[in-house]
Every structure is written in C-alpha cells, then in structure tokens.
Coordinates of C-alpha atoms and ligand atoms in Angstrom, one line a residue:
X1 CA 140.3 229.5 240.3
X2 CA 141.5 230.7 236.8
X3 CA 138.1 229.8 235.0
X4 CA 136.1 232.2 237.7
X5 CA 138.8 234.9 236.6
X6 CA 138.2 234.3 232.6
X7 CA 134.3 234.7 233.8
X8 CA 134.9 238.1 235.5
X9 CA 136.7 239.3 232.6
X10 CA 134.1 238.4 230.4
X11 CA 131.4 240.7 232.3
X12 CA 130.4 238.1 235.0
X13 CA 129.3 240.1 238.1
X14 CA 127.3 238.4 240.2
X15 CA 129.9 236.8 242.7
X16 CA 128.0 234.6 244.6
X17 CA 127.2 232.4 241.3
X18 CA 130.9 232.1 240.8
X19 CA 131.3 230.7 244.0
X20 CA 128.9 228.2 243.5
X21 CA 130.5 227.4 240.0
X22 CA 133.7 227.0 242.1
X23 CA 132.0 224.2 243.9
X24 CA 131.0 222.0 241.4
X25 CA 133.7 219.7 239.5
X26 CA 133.1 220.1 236.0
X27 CA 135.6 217.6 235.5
X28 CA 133.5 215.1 236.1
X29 CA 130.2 216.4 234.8
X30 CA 132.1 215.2 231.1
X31 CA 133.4 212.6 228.6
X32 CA 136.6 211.6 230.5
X33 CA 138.6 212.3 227.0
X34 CA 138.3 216.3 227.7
X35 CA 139.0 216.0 231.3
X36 CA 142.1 217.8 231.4
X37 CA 140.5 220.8 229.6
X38 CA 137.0 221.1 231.8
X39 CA 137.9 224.2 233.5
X40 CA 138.5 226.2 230.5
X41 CA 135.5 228.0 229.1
X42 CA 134.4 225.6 226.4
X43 CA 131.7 223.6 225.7
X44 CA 132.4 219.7 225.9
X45 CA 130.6 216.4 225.0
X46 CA 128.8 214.6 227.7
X47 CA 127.2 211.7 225.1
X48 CA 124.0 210.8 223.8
X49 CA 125.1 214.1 221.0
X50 CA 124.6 216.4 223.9
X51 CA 127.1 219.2 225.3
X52 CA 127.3 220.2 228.8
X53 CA 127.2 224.2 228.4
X54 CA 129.7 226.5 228.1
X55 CA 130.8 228.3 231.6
X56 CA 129.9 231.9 230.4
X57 CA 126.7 230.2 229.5
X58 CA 126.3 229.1 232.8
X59 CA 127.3 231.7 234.0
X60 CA 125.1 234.3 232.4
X61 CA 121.8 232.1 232.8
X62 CA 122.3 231.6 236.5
X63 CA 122.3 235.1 237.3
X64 CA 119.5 236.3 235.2
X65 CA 117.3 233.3 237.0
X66 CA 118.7 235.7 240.4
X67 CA 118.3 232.5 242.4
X68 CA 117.1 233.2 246.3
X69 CA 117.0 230.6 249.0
X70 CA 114.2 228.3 248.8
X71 CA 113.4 229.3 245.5
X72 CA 111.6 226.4 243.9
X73 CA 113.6 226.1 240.3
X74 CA 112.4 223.8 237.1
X75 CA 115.6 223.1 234.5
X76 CA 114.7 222.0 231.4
X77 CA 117.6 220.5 229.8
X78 CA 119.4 218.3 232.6
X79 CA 122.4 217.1 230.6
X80 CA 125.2 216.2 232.5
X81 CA 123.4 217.9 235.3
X82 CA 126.1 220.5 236.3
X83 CA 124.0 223.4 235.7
X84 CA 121.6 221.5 238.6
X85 CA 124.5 221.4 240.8
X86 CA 125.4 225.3 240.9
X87 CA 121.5 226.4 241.4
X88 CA 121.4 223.8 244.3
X89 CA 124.3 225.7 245.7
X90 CA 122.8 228.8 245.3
X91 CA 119.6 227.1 248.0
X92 CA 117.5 226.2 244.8
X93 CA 114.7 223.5 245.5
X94 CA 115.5 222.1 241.8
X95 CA 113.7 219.9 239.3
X96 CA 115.1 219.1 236.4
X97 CA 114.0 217.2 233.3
X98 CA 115.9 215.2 230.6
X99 CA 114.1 213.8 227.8
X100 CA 116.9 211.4 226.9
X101 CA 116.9 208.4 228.8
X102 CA 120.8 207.7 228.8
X103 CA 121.3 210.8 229.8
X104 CA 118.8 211.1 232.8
X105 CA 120.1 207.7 234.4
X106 CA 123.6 207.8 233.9
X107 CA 123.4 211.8 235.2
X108 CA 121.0 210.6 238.1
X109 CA 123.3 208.1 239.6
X110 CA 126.0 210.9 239.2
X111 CA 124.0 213.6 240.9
X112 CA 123.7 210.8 244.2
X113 CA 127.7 209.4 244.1
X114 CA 128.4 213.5 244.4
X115 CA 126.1 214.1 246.9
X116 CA 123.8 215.9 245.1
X117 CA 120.6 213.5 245.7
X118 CA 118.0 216.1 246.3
X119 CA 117.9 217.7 243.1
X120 CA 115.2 215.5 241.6
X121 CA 115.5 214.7 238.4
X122 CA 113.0 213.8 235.7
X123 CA 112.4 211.6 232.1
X124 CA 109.9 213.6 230.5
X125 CA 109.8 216.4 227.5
X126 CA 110.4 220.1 228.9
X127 CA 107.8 221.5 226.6
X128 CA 105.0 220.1 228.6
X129 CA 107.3 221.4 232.2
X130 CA 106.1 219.8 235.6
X131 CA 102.6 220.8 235.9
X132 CA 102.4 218.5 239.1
X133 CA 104.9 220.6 241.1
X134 CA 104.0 224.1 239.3
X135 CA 104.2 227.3 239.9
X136 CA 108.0 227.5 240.2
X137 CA 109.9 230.8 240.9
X138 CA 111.9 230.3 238.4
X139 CA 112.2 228.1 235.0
X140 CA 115.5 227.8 233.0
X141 CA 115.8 226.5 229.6
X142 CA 119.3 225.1 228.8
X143 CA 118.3 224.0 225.2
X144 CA 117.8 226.4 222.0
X145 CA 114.1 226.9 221.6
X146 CA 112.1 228.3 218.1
X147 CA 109.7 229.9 220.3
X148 CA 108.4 230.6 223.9
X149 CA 106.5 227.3 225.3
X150 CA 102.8 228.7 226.7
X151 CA 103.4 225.5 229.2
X152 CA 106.5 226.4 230.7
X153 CA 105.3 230.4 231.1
X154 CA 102.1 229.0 232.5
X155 CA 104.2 227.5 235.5
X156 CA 106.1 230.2 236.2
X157 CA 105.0 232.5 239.7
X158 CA 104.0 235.8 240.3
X159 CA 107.7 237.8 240.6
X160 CA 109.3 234.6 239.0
X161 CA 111.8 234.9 235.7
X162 CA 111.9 232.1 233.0
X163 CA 115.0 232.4 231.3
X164 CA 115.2 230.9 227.2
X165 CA 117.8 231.1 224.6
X166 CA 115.2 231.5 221.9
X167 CA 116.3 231.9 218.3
X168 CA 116.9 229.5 215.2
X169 CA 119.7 226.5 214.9
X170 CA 122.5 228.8 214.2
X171 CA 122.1 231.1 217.1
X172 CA 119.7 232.0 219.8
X173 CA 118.9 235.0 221.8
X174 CA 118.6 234.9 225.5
X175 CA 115.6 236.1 226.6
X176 CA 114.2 236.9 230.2
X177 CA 110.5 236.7 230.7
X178 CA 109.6 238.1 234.5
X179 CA 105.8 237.6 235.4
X180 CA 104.8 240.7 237.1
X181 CA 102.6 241.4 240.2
X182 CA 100.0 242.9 238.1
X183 CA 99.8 239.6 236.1
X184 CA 101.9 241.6 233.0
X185 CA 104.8 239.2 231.4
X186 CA 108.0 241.4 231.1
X187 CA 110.5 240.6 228.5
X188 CA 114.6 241.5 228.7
X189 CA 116.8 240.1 226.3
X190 CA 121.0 239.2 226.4
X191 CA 122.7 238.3 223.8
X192 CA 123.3 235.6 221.4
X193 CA 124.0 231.9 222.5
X194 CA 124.3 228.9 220.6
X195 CA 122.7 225.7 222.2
X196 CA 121.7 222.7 221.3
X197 CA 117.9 222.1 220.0
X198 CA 115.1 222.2 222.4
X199 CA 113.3 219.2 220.9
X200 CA 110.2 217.4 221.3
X201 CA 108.5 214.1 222.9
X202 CA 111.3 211.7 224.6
X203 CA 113.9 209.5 223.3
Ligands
SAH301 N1 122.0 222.0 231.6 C1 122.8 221.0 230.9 C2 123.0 221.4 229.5 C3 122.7 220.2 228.6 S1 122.5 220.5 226.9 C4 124.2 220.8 231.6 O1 124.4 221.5 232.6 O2 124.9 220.0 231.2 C5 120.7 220.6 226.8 C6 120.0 219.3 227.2 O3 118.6 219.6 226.9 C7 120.3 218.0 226.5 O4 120.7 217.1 227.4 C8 119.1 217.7 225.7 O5 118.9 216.3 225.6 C9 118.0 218.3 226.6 N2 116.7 218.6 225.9 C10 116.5 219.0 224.7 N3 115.1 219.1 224.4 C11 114.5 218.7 225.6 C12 113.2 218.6 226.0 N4 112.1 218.8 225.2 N5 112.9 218.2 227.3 C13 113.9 217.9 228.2 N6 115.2 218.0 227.8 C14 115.5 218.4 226.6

C-alpha cells in the first residue's frame, strides 16, 4: 500500500508494525468528510475536537513501545481507537482509556462492528492510568503531556517502555522511559510531535 511506502521513506523500519498498520482501515477510524484522503499521512478529525494521529506518528510510537506477544499494553488517549487496533495486531493484551464520553462510546461500538471486541476500553482520566490492571509492559501516551505522570510510570513493569510526547502546546518531544532490571528508569528521546493536549479529570 502507498501510505506503508511514504512511511518507509520517512525512516520507518520496523516492518512488522507496517503490516499491522496495513490491517487496519483508517478510513473508517474518521469523520466520513476526509474519507477519500485517510491513507495519506495526515492527521484528520474524528469529533468531539479530537484528531486521530498522524501515520508517521503512529508509526514511530508503535515501534518504540517494541510490542511482543502477550504484552499487556495501557493507551492513554483512545480516540478513534485506530492506534488500539494496530497494537492488538501486533498480540497486545490492550487497554485503553478515553476521558471523553462521546468519544469512548461511539469508538467502543466501532471497535466491536470491526471485530475488534477484546481491546477493552475505558471512561476515565489517563493521568490516574489503570491501577486495577497494573503493571503493564508497556504504556503509550497518544496525547501531548507538560510533564511525566508519576501514576502512569508507577504502572509500568520491570523491562517495560512508557512512551510520551512531552513538551508544551506548540510542540512535544517524544520521549522513551524504559524501567530497568535494576529498578533504574532510562530515558531516550525522538523528536518533535505535535499532539493534542493531555488533559485532566473527564468530560
Ligand atoms: N490514539 C488515538 C489518538 C487520539 S488523540 C487514535 O488512534 O485515534 C488523543 C486522545 O487523547 C483524544 O481523544 C483525547 O480526548 C484523549 N485524552 C486527552 N487527555 C486524556 C486523559 N487525561 N485521559 C484519557 N484520554 C485523554
């Protein structure tokens, strides 16, 4: 598919989340008016004042989570829910949470007409993560935080990476935080990102 090619030249590497990006229909995953241009590698409204994520974006977070089978995987950020969709492809157990109520039903019922029922999906604020269902391999934030959330880092598993574009409004640096055997928090970062704002409490 041409979008997977645009990825590749744009320094994507890791084939087998391509693949699973292959898998998913973006085209439904937004506002019908921009169906005709969903495999290009834009970001698109999904409603509510929310954008499903740029491809590259996709992309780039999914393989810097380096998803294994089995891998129990919290998303912060659910949105349309296509991110959810390629880590379940990649054997992710995933939870995801939404903090906007229109947004987490009408992506819900999606996620079960496609056939994507067992990603279980949550109303709740991020910041506080799933402390019921903690530690999780891996944690990926898909909205623009101001700083690192103790919470989410708390939930994350020895050898697990929590992945955050972290940065102010205008642009955000993706950062990688890796918590290591001898209990030591690694940090990588890649690049600048612009998201939309990790915010607080639910709506
Ligand atoms: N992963 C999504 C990207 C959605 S954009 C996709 O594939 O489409 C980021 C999403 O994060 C928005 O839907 C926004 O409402 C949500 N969000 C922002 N702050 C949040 C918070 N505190 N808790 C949960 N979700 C949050």
């Amino acid at each position: 598919m041409q979008l997977m090619d645009t990825l590749r030249q744009e320094g994507v590497r890791d084939e087998r989340v391509l693949d699973a990006m292959s898998k998913v229909p973006r085209h439904l995953f937004l506002d019908k008016a921009f169906e005709e241009w969903a495999y290009q590698n834009v970001a698109f409204p999904i409603g509510c004042a929310q954008t499903i994520s740029q491809p590259l974006t996709v992309a780039t977070q999914t393989s810097l989570l380096d998803i294994r089978k089995g891998d129990k995987v919290l998303e912060v950020g659910t949105g349309s829910g296509y991110q959810a969709c390629v880590l379940f492809l990649l054997g992710a157990k995933v939870y995801s949470i939404e903090r906007q109520s229109g947004l987490y039903e009408k992506t819900d019922q999606l996620l079960r007409e496609l056939g994507f029922g067992l990603i279980r999906t949550f109303l709740g604020d991020g910041y506080a993560g799933l402390p019921r269902f903690a530690p999780f391999d891996k944690i990926l934030v898909t909205a623009g935080a101001t700083a690192l959330p103790d919470n989410l880092l708390s939930q994350l598993a020895i050898g697990g990476h929590l992945v955050i574009p972290i940065g102010d409004e205008d642009s955000q640096t993706m950062w990688r935080f890796t918590r290591l055997e001898n209990g030591e928090i690694r940090s990588e970062t890649f690049g600048q990102f612009k998201f939309v704002p990790f915010l607080k409490g639910i709506q």
